[in-house]
Amino acid sequence: MLVVMKAQATPEEIRAVCAQIEQLGFRAHPLPGAQRTAIGITGNQGEIDRGNLEELSGVAEVIPVSKPYKLVSRDVKEEDTIIRFAGTDATIGGHNLAVIAGPCSIETREQAFAVAEEVARAGAQFFRGGAYKPRTSPYAFQGLGEEALRIMSEIRERFGLRIVTEAIDHEALELVAEYADVIQIGARNMQNFSLLRAAGRKRKPVLLKRGMSATLEEFLMAAEYIMSEGNYEVILCERGIRTFTDHTRNTLDLSIVPAVQRLSHLPILVDPSHGTGKRNKVLPLARAAVAVGADGLIVEVHNQPDKALSDGAQSIYPEQFAQLMDECSQIAAVLRRSVPRGIHTTEAAGASGPAR
Amino acid sequence: MLVVMKAQATPEEIRAVCAQIEQLGFRAHPLPGAQRTAIGITGNQGEIDRGNLEELSGVAEVIPVSKPYKLVSRDVKEEDTIIRFAGTDATIGGHNLAVIAGPCSIETREQAFAVAEEVARAGAQFFRGGAYKPRTSPYAFQGLGEEALRIMSEIRERFGLRIVTEAIDHEALELVAEYADVIQIGARNMQNFSLLRAAGRKRKPVLLKRGMSATLEEFLMAAEYIMSEGNYEVILCERGIRTFTDHTRNTLDLSIVPAVQRLSHLPILVDPSHGTGKRNKVLPLARAAVAVGADGLIVEVHNQPDKALSDGAQSIYPEQFAQLMDECSQIAAVLRRSVPRGIHTTEAAGASGPAR
Amino acid sequence: MLVVMKAQATPEEIRAVCAQIEQLGFRAHPLPGAQRTAIGITGNQGEIDRGNLEELSGVAEVIPVSKPYKLVSRDVKEEDTIIRFAGTDATIGGHNLAVIAGPCSIETREQAFAVAEEVARAGAQFFRGGAYKPRTSPYAFQGLGEEALRIMSEIRERFGLRIVTEAIDHEALELVAEYADVIQIGARNMQNFSLLRAAGRKRKPVLLKRGMSATLEEFLMAAEYIMSEGNYEVILCERGIRTFTDHTRNTLDLSIVPAVQRLSHLPILVDPSHGTGKRNKVLPLARAAVAVGADGLIVEVHNQPDKALSDGAQSIYPEQFAQLMDECSQIAAVLRRSVPRGIHTTEAAGASGPAR
Amino acid sequence: MLVVMKAQATPEEIRAVCAQIEQLGFRAHPLPGAQRTAIGITGNQGEIDRGNLEELSGVAEVIPVSKPYKLVSRDVKEEDTIIRFAGTDATIGGHNLAVIAGPCSIETREQAFAVAEEVARAGAQFFRGGAYKPRTSPYAFQGLGEEALRIMSEIRERFGLRIVTEAIDHEALELVAEYADVIQIGARNMQNFSLLRAAGRKRKPVLLKRGMSATLEEFLMAAEYIMSEGNYEVILCERGIRTFTDHTRNTLDLSIVPAVQRLSHLPILVDPSHGTGKRNKVLPLARAAVAVGADGLIVEVHNQPDKALSDGAQSIYPEQFAQLMDECSQIAAVLRRSVPRGIHTTEAAGASGPAR
């Protein structure tokens, strides 16, 4: 159920409607738009009597939302969600494309700084690096944990890059939410609903990767889990689905980008590294992702891929990343979009470091 | 790496080898077999010098295990794993087939008891019922939680049925491990490695469902995660994979049953309810599962499927369940296996309730 | 559109309705049932005026058929289709299960006779053998062609076995229709509509294999192509679909058996050889196919599988086939069905040879 | 097996080697390259004694080819295959991208000319239109057949556009090969080996669409079938694969474009119309196809998509096609490639009509 307020509705009227909704035992989610505010209602398992709400002051209409997702929907919020990072000019969503780059895993301080320097030089605004790794084998390298988070904090202070890293469980989530700028939820956890809810209670943006066999609806419902807890800054990410093919590790489903953009106001990125699993396919698919209209990329870059402790075969070299930035900028221009180069931080933010 | 002890090796020799392995910084997993004991070594990321181990007293040979899974493998333990339930004659694995039946969700005490009475009468030894439900929508019924666990405890005391229920996260795991006899890990959590490890530290059997797009190797590796923490009582369960087909909710992949049985000593059950998603396909596929050689079934039964709060369309009626028991017993006999009818508890166990 | 005749309608009335339908420019397909005759109408791309037909003598009702398939549907013909083989007691469809066995390819007269003798001894009623092989590589063995057909004719005369063999194109179809008792259309040709139509103009039963990525509807529509040309003796066959799994060559989708049986009156067999691609999985899946309710099996048997020119790895040994017959008979009995052993031919039929 | 000739080998030496190969009972396929000629050998089921060939005059080396495909491979021909159309400047393969556009089916002369005029105006060089339609239902519109071919011949004469149309069977192949410039083999016929061989005996280029569930290797092997008969002008085309997703009709697998280009010298196009099945996804995916490096596009355009007799929902409007041409040209420029606008024909060719 969705309450659409009149364009001239006052903040008091909006608050009154929210209060009424809460009093009925539901949860109200005010979603301000450029023209008008809509209020999503969640928590109802059955029917709500819409008559009660339609008569409240300032209400334009009450719309039953038939789709199972609500808060992720463009019905609720028509304008694209743009996520901003305090103290910087970086954004995810909207006109500018976001590029997130870095190694699969943080292995050592030296390796992390070497890669960070390269990706910063090529113009990335975001740095990714695994602190906690979901590995198929219990005997494989599992990540450096909090030490990796500390290294990435230093990278933010040194290069200004905003930090994106995965939280594989509740324990890691606490630390990731403290150190990082964007909390990543991996493909294997896309339907770990307990973790999604917990991420929804954090006040950091969440980058949610599509599960390997998730339909569009399941993907949006997973985002809905996060939003239903009050965290509206969700970034979707296509990273390849599992099919019968064997020439790539996964099949990158680029058609989901326009499909998501029709239904949802949330930004959607593409991960051509996991999406292909092969270094020589990363650049072509990165270009294709920009051409299809993705809101950005997340790419694995390693200075010595052959020595990487995980996923080396899909990490590109720094010089390939620089080429990727150039080509993607040119293709973005065809779509009248931009790939900003370099992040600009205000002095205060630069000095204060992460807004923990 | 696997250390195979001589047939006549003494307990002291076995302990000494384990101590030596632990001293090298690895973890030793002694696995007694009918003929001889093998000791699995985990925790090594690189090579171990096998020479050191081969010279220890009582050691027959040291085998490098090339497959990524170790503890789940028949190389490590040749005999089928049989899981026993103290105070009862129920088993999972081996000659007898295990039948687990009950409603998708515990909705009320009345509903749960009504279904339990029916499945007990038809001869099931295990009762299943959801206390915590992983639902695609955050707005759908999420289960009664601990209240449901308490109801199922009462069912165990009343009918003797052993209880199987899903733990969807760490918090639920603590309670499920306390109340239930078997901890279920659902398909969506098959690669929630943090939860797998935690389940591996419990001392209750774990029923691990195959992920919707998991390969055989990934499935066995998930079991390996549990076993690597020291819990060797893992029960595998096929519940359908995601394919292009649309005549069933999932495609039940019965061929994985003989495939698992070749590679692993762990029991493997089949869930024809989730595997098809349609009531009228449950019986045919249950029969097929027994015919293919599965070690048991987990089936949804509801006394009023049309009013079920979740998955009603795939729940069978009690009378269908009775028919299923009959048909499956007859088919099991063709394979020279049995479907025991009814659980027999010793007085002490009956009185003491769950061995918490 | 379907015209249902009254129970007491006379042959003249039926003929008159058919004539009227043909006069309207459509095609009439009279389908006699136990209770009444239905007449399927095909060839209409738009609407037909049902009023005209409803007023004809002997007509009970006119039913618009919304599903895209008509002739395959139980709406048109409620009773199971049973295909009979003149001069023998063999059937496909109905109470008795049909077992078709033989080598992947006819390689030599000696090999074919050796295998035929074994499968006849174990009780098979049908012999299969590839004369024309659809091979992924143009450089692989493509079959002996007409020579193989002649060898199989001799096998029919010698052992009474009815012959099933694949027609890969129009040219092969002419010869197969002449020599064989059942024309097989392979999975790769399931949507070779031109070949389907041509098979529909033959007067021999057609065994239609499900395409590797065919939905249930596409599968039934392919059968509809054959039937729309007037050949109503179509036998469906599940042989595995393509999925992401890698432990078997294909994933045998046994759930399609009850799904087909609900919608269609046509018999459906299962091919556990192609469905798994692995010898050690053929028996378990054959048992499962019978348990799920399949109307029969088609199985590859080879006396020397390791020397087979094609698909040796999935061919079972004669002694395994004998075991399969025993186990499947016992499982069929649980479903109150039978697996007849051996074919009984009348002398005349035995003498008349191939071109009936 | 592949015989690589010395750079300075004479035509006589090449002919002598071919003769020797044929005399051994194999088939020789001379493949001239910029630097040197290679000779592919096919028809061998076992080993060939390479010693005999290595000693012939002009031979540089003899390479056993382990991959199952030979003639499609870059091992045999390193340079990209460029297909030329006599009497025009149009090409498929190499620097310039080929754009093939037109309606799904030829419905009437008026419709076909209207669409042709639009696509010619926007700069397409090739016109596509279905004369024979492979339809899932036997009762759906099956195409106008030869009449459609005649209409397309007129379109070629009027607008200069080269004609691409599908041959669904042997009979259609004869006519298509006579009237059209490119013979299309559809996805459903990708493993209709008999048709592939027949197309291989024609002297017109063949556009081969990837089957819905074909692996890369199966796709290349299908092309190998055509080439093994002596027709080396094969154009590959990705058109979407069947997966579990439901937001598009198929999943366009763009990663196969760079995968094919690494292994094969053949051009590869992308069909975003069938690949998505939705009009609003055609442009984004067409841009992505160019960005990933495809050698061209095949797109459905209809002047009145809502009235199309087939596939209207995926046909774009002429104005969308003009936008597609503009955007794709700009993206091609980023990859230093071109999308030529308009076809230039020599007078003679214009006059000579269909049967070149």
Short mmCIF file of N, CA and C in Angstrom, two decimals, chain B residues 22-114:
data_model
loop_
_atom_site.label_atom_id
_atom_site.label_comp_id
_atom_site.label_asym_id
_atom_site.label_seq_id
_atom_site.Cartn_x
_atom_site.Cartn_y
_atom_site.Cartn_z
N GLU B 22 48.61 -31.96 15.06
CA GLU B 22 48.23 -30.69 15.68
C GLU B 22 49.48 -29.84 15.97
N GLN B 23 50.56 -30.51 16.32
CA GLN B 23 51.79 -29.78 16.63
C GLN B 23 52.35 -29.08 15.39
N LEU B 24 52.05 -29.68 14.23
CA LEU B 24 52.50 -29.06 12.98
C LEU B 24 51.61 -27.86 12.61
N GLY B 25 50.60 -27.61 13.43
CA GLY B 25 49.75 -26.44 13.19
C GLY B 25 48.49 -26.79 12.39
N PHE B 26 48.22 -28.07 12.19
CA PHE B 26 47.04 -28.48 11.43
C PHE B 26 46.00 -29.05 12.37
N ARG B 27 44.93 -29.53 11.80
CA ARG B 27 43.89 -30.11 12.62
C ARG B 27 43.72 -31.58 12.24
N ALA B 28 43.61 -32.43 13.23
CA ALA B 28 43.48 -33.88 12.98
C ALA B 28 42.05 -34.32 13.22
N HIS B 29 41.54 -35.14 12.30
CA HIS B 29 40.18 -35.65 12.42
C HIS B 29 40.20 -37.18 12.38
N PRO B 30 40.29 -37.86 13.52
CA PRO B 30 40.30 -39.33 13.50
C PRO B 30 38.93 -39.86 13.08
N LEU B 31 38.93 -40.78 12.13
CA LEU B 31 37.69 -41.31 11.56
C LEU B 31 37.73 -42.83 11.62
N PRO B 32 37.20 -43.42 12.69
CA PRO B 32 37.31 -44.87 12.85
C PRO B 32 36.43 -45.59 11.83
N GLY B 33 36.98 -46.60 11.20
CA GLY B 33 36.21 -47.43 10.26
C GLY B 33 36.13 -48.84 10.80
N ALA B 34 35.45 -49.69 10.03
CA ALA B 34 35.29 -51.07 10.49
C ALA B 34 36.64 -51.79 10.52
N GLN B 35 37.48 -51.53 9.50
CA GLN B 35 38.76 -52.23 9.39
C GLN B 35 39.91 -51.46 10.04
N ARG B 36 39.88 -50.17 9.92
CA ARG B 36 41.06 -49.38 10.28
C ARG B 36 40.62 -47.95 10.53
N THR B 37 41.45 -47.17 11.14
CA THR B 37 41.14 -45.76 11.36
C THR B 37 41.93 -44.91 10.37
N ALA B 38 41.26 -43.91 9.82
CA ALA B 38 41.95 -42.93 8.98
C ALA B 38 41.94 -41.61 9.74
N ILE B 39 42.93 -40.79 9.49
CA ILE B 39 42.97 -39.48 10.15
C ILE B 39 43.04 -38.42 9.07
N GLY B 40 41.99 -37.62 8.96
CA GLY B 40 41.98 -36.53 8.00
C GLY B 40 42.76 -35.36 8.56
N ILE B 41 43.49 -34.69 7.68
CA ILE B 41 44.23 -33.49 8.11
C ILE B 41 43.62 -32.30 7.40
N THR B 42 43.23 -31.29 8.15
CA THR B 42 42.74 -30.07 7.52
C THR B 42 43.49 -28.88 8.09
N GLY B 43 43.32 -27.76 7.46
CA GLY B 43 43.96 -26.54 7.96
C GLY B 43 45.25 -26.23 7.24
N ASN B 44 45.66 -27.12 6.35
CA ASN B 44 46.88 -26.86 5.59
C ASN B 44 46.53 -26.14 4.30
N GLN B 45 47.18 -25.01 4.09
CA GLN B 45 46.93 -24.32 2.84
C GLN B 45 47.94 -24.74 1.78
N GLY B 46 49.07 -25.16 2.20
CA GLY B 46 50.06 -25.60 1.22
C GLY B 46 50.34 -27.08 1.42
N GLU B 47 51.56 -27.44 1.19
CA GLU B 47 51.99 -28.82 1.26
C GLU B 47 52.37 -29.19 2.69
N ILE B 48 52.15 -30.41 3.05
CA ILE B 48 52.64 -30.96 4.31
C ILE B 48 53.72 -31.98 3.96
N ASP B 49 54.76 -32.01 4.73
CA ASP B 49 55.80 -33.01 4.49
C ASP B 49 55.30 -34.37 4.96
N ARG B 50 54.91 -35.21 4.03
CA ARG B 50 54.32 -36.48 4.42
C ARG B 50 55.32 -37.44 5.03
N GLY B 51 56.58 -37.23 4.72
CA GLY B 51 57.61 -38.12 5.25
C GLY B 51 57.55 -38.21 6.77
N ASN B 52 57.41 -37.05 7.41
CA ASN B 52 57.34 -37.02 8.86
C ASN B 52 56.27 -37.94 9.42
N LEU B 53 55.14 -37.93 8.74
CA LEU B 53 54.01 -38.69 9.26
C LEU B 53 54.13 -40.17 8.95
N GLU B 54 54.66 -40.48 7.80
CA GLU B 54 54.73 -41.88 7.39
C GLU B 54 55.60 -42.71 8.32
N GLU B 55 56.52 -42.03 9.03
CA GLU B 55 57.44 -42.79 9.87
C GLU B 55 56.91 -43.01 11.29
N LEU B 56 55.78 -42.44 11.59
CA LEU B 56 55.23 -42.61 12.94
C LEU B 56 54.71 -44.03 13.13
N SER B 57 54.69 -44.45 14.35
CA SER B 57 54.28 -45.81 14.69
C SER B 57 52.79 -46.02 14.40
N GLY B 58 52.46 -47.12 13.76
CA GLY B 58 51.05 -47.46 13.50
C GLY B 58 50.52 -46.93 12.18
N VAL B 59 51.33 -46.12 11.50
CA VAL B 59 50.84 -45.52 10.24
C VAL B 59 51.02 -46.50 9.09
N ALA B 60 49.94 -46.74 8.32
CA ALA B 60 50.04 -47.61 7.15
C ALA B 60 50.50 -46.82 5.93
N GLU B 61 49.78 -45.74 5.66
CA GLU B 61 50.22 -44.90 4.54
C GLU B 61 49.68 -43.48 4.67
N VAL B 62 50.27 -42.57 3.93
CA VAL B 62 49.83 -41.18 3.91
C VAL B 62 49.42 -40.87 2.49
N ILE B 63 48.17 -40.44 2.33
CA ILE B 63 47.63 -40.25 0.98
C ILE B 63 47.32 -38.78 0.74
N PRO B 64 47.93 -38.19 -0.25
CA PRO B 64 47.54 -36.82 -0.60
C PRO B 64 46.17 -36.87 -1.25
N VAL B 65 45.24 -36.08 -0.79
CA VAL B 65 43.89 -36.11 -1.33
C VAL B 65 43.76 -34.95 -2.30
N SER B 66 43.55 -35.29 -3.56
CA SER B 66 43.55 -34.22 -4.56
C SER B 66 42.21 -33.51 -4.61
N LYS B 67 41.12 -34.21 -4.29
CA LYS B 67 39.82 -33.55 -4.34
C LYS B 67 39.74 -32.48 -3.26
N PRO B 68 38.98 -31.43 -3.52
CA PRO B 68 38.95 -30.34 -2.54
C PRO B 68 38.24 -30.73 -1.26
N TYR B 69 37.40 -31.78 -1.29
CA TYR B 69 36.74 -32.20 -0.06
C TYR B 69 37.50 -33.39 0.49
N LYS B 70 37.50 -33.48 1.77
CA LYS B 70 38.26 -34.55 2.41
C LYS B 70 37.37 -35.35 3.34
N LEU B 71 36.86 -34.67 4.37
CA LEU B 71 36.15 -35.40 5.44
C LEU B 71 34.86 -36.02 4.94
N VAL B 72 34.25 -35.43 3.92
CA VAL B 72 33.01 -35.99 3.38
C VAL B 72 33.29 -37.21 2.52
N SER B 73 34.55 -37.43 2.17
CA SER B 73 34.87 -38.39 1.11
C SER B 73 34.93 -39.83 1.59
N ARG B 74 34.58 -40.74 0.71
CA ARG B 74 34.72 -42.17 0.99
C ARG B 74 36.19 -42.57 1.08
N ASP B 75 37.09 -41.73 0.54
CA ASP B 75 38.51 -42.03 0.68
C ASP B 75 38.90 -42.01 2.15
N VAL B 76 38.22 -41.18 2.89
CA VAL B 76 38.55 -41.00 4.30
C VAL B 76 37.78 -42.00 5.17
N LYS B 77 36.57 -42.28 4.76
CA LYS B 77 35.72 -43.19 5.54
C LYS B 77 34.90 -43.99 4.54
N GLU B 78 35.17 -45.28 4.47
CA GLU B 78 34.56 -46.08 3.42
C GLU B 78 33.12 -46.43 3.75
N GLU B 79 32.85 -46.71 5.04
CA GLU B 79 31.51 -47.17 5.42
C GLU B 79 30.53 -46.01 5.46
N ASP B 80 29.28 -46.33 5.14
CA ASP B 80 28.21 -45.34 5.24
C ASP B 80 28.13 -44.78 6.66
N THR B 81 27.95 -43.50 6.76
CA THR B 81 27.70 -42.88 8.07
C THR B 81 26.25 -43.17 8.47
N ILE B 82 26.09 -43.68 9.68
CA ILE B 82 24.75 -43.92 10.22
C ILE B 82 24.59 -43.06 11.46
N ILE B 83 23.58 -42.23 11.44
CA ILE B 83 23.35 -41.32 12.56
C ILE B 83 22.29 -41.93 13.46
N ARG B 84 22.60 -42.02 14.75
CA ARG B 84 21.69 -42.65 15.70
C ARG B 84 21.14 -41.59 16.64
N PHE B 85 19.97 -41.85 17.17
CA PHE B 85 19.32 -40.90 18.06
C PHE B 85 19.13 -41.58 19.41
N ALA B 86 19.86 -41.10 20.39
CA ALA B 86 19.92 -41.72 21.71
C ALA B 86 18.51 -41.96 22.25
N GLY B 87 18.32 -43.11 22.80
CA GLY B 87 17.03 -43.42 23.43
C GLY B 87 15.97 -43.87 22.46
N THR B 88 16.36 -44.07 21.19
CA THR B 88 15.39 -44.50 20.18
C THR B 88 16.04 -45.49 19.24
N ASP B 89 15.21 -46.12 18.41
CA ASP B 89 15.76 -47.02 17.39
C ASP B 89 15.85 -46.32 16.03
N ALA B 90 15.65 -45.02 16.02
CA ALA B 90 15.67 -44.29 14.75
C ALA B 90 17.11 -44.07 14.27
N THR B 91 17.27 -44.14 12.96
CA THR B 91 18.58 -43.87 12.37
C THR B 91 18.39 -43.09 11.07
N ILE B 92 19.45 -42.41 10.69
CA ILE B 92 19.48 -41.83 9.34
C ILE B 92 20.77 -42.31 8.69
N GLY B 93 20.65 -42.93 7.52
CA GLY B 93 21.81 -43.55 6.87
C GLY B 93 21.75 -45.06 7.07
N GLY B 94 22.38 -45.79 6.16
CA GLY B 94 22.43 -47.24 6.29
C GLY B 94 21.20 -47.92 5.71
N HIS B 95 20.92 -49.10 6.21
CA HIS B 95 19.88 -49.95 5.64
C HIS B 95 18.48 -49.33 5.69
N ASN B 96 18.13 -48.75 6.82
CA ASN B 96 16.78 -48.22 6.98
C ASN B 96 16.62 -46.83 6.38
N LEU B 97 15.48 -46.59 5.76
CA LEU B 97 15.20 -45.26 5.23
C LEU B 97 14.56 -44.40 6.31
N ALA B 98 14.94 -43.14 6.34
CA ALA B 98 14.38 -42.21 7.31
C ALA B 98 13.30 -41.39 6.64
N VAL B 99 12.16 -41.27 7.28
CA VAL B 99 11.09 -40.43 6.74
C VAL B 99 10.79 -39.30 7.73
N ILE B 100 10.93 -38.09 7.24
CA ILE B 100 10.72 -36.89 8.04
C ILE B 100 9.48 -36.21 7.46
N ALA B 101 8.49 -35.95 8.29
CA ALA B 101 7.25 -35.38 7.74
C ALA B 101 6.67 -34.36 8.70
N GLY B 102 5.94 -33.42 8.14
CA GLY B 102 5.29 -32.41 8.97
C GLY B 102 4.97 -31.18 8.15
N PRO B 103 4.39 -30.19 8.78
CA PRO B 103 3.95 -29.01 8.04
C PRO B 103 5.13 -28.10 7.68
N CYS B 104 4.93 -27.29 6.66
CA CYS B 104 5.95 -26.32 6.29
C CYS B 104 6.26 -25.46 7.52
N SER B 105 5.24 -24.81 8.06
CA SER B 105 5.42 -23.96 9.24
C SER B 105 4.59 -24.49 10.40
N ILE B 106 5.12 -24.30 11.61
CA ILE B 106 4.29 -24.48 12.80
C ILE B 106 3.44 -23.21 12.91
N GLU B 107 2.13 -23.40 12.78
CA GLU B 107 1.24 -22.24 12.79
C GLU B 107 0.57 -22.06 14.15
N THR B 108 0.03 -23.18 14.66
CA THR B 108 -0.57 -23.17 15.99
C THR B 108 -0.26 -24.52 16.64
N ARG B 109 -0.45 -24.58 17.97
CA ARG B 109 -0.23 -25.83 18.70
C ARG B 109 -1.19 -26.90 18.16
N GLU B 110 -2.42 -26.51 17.89
CA GLU B 110 -3.43 -27.47 17.43
C GLU B 110 -3.04 -28.07 16.09
N GLN B 111 -2.70 -27.15 15.15
CA GLN B 111 -2.33 -27.62 13.82
C GLN B 111 -1.14 -28.57 13.90
N ALA B 112 -0.14 -28.19 14.67
CA ALA B 112 1.09 -28.99 14.76
C ALA B 112 0.78 -30.38 15.34
N PHE B 113 -0.02 -30.39 16.42
CA PHE B 113 -0.35 -31.69 17.02
C PHE B 113 -1.20 -32.54 16.08
N ALA B 114 -2.11 -31.90 15.38
CA ALA B 114 -2.96 -32.65 14.46
C ALA B 114 -2.11 -33.32 13.38
#
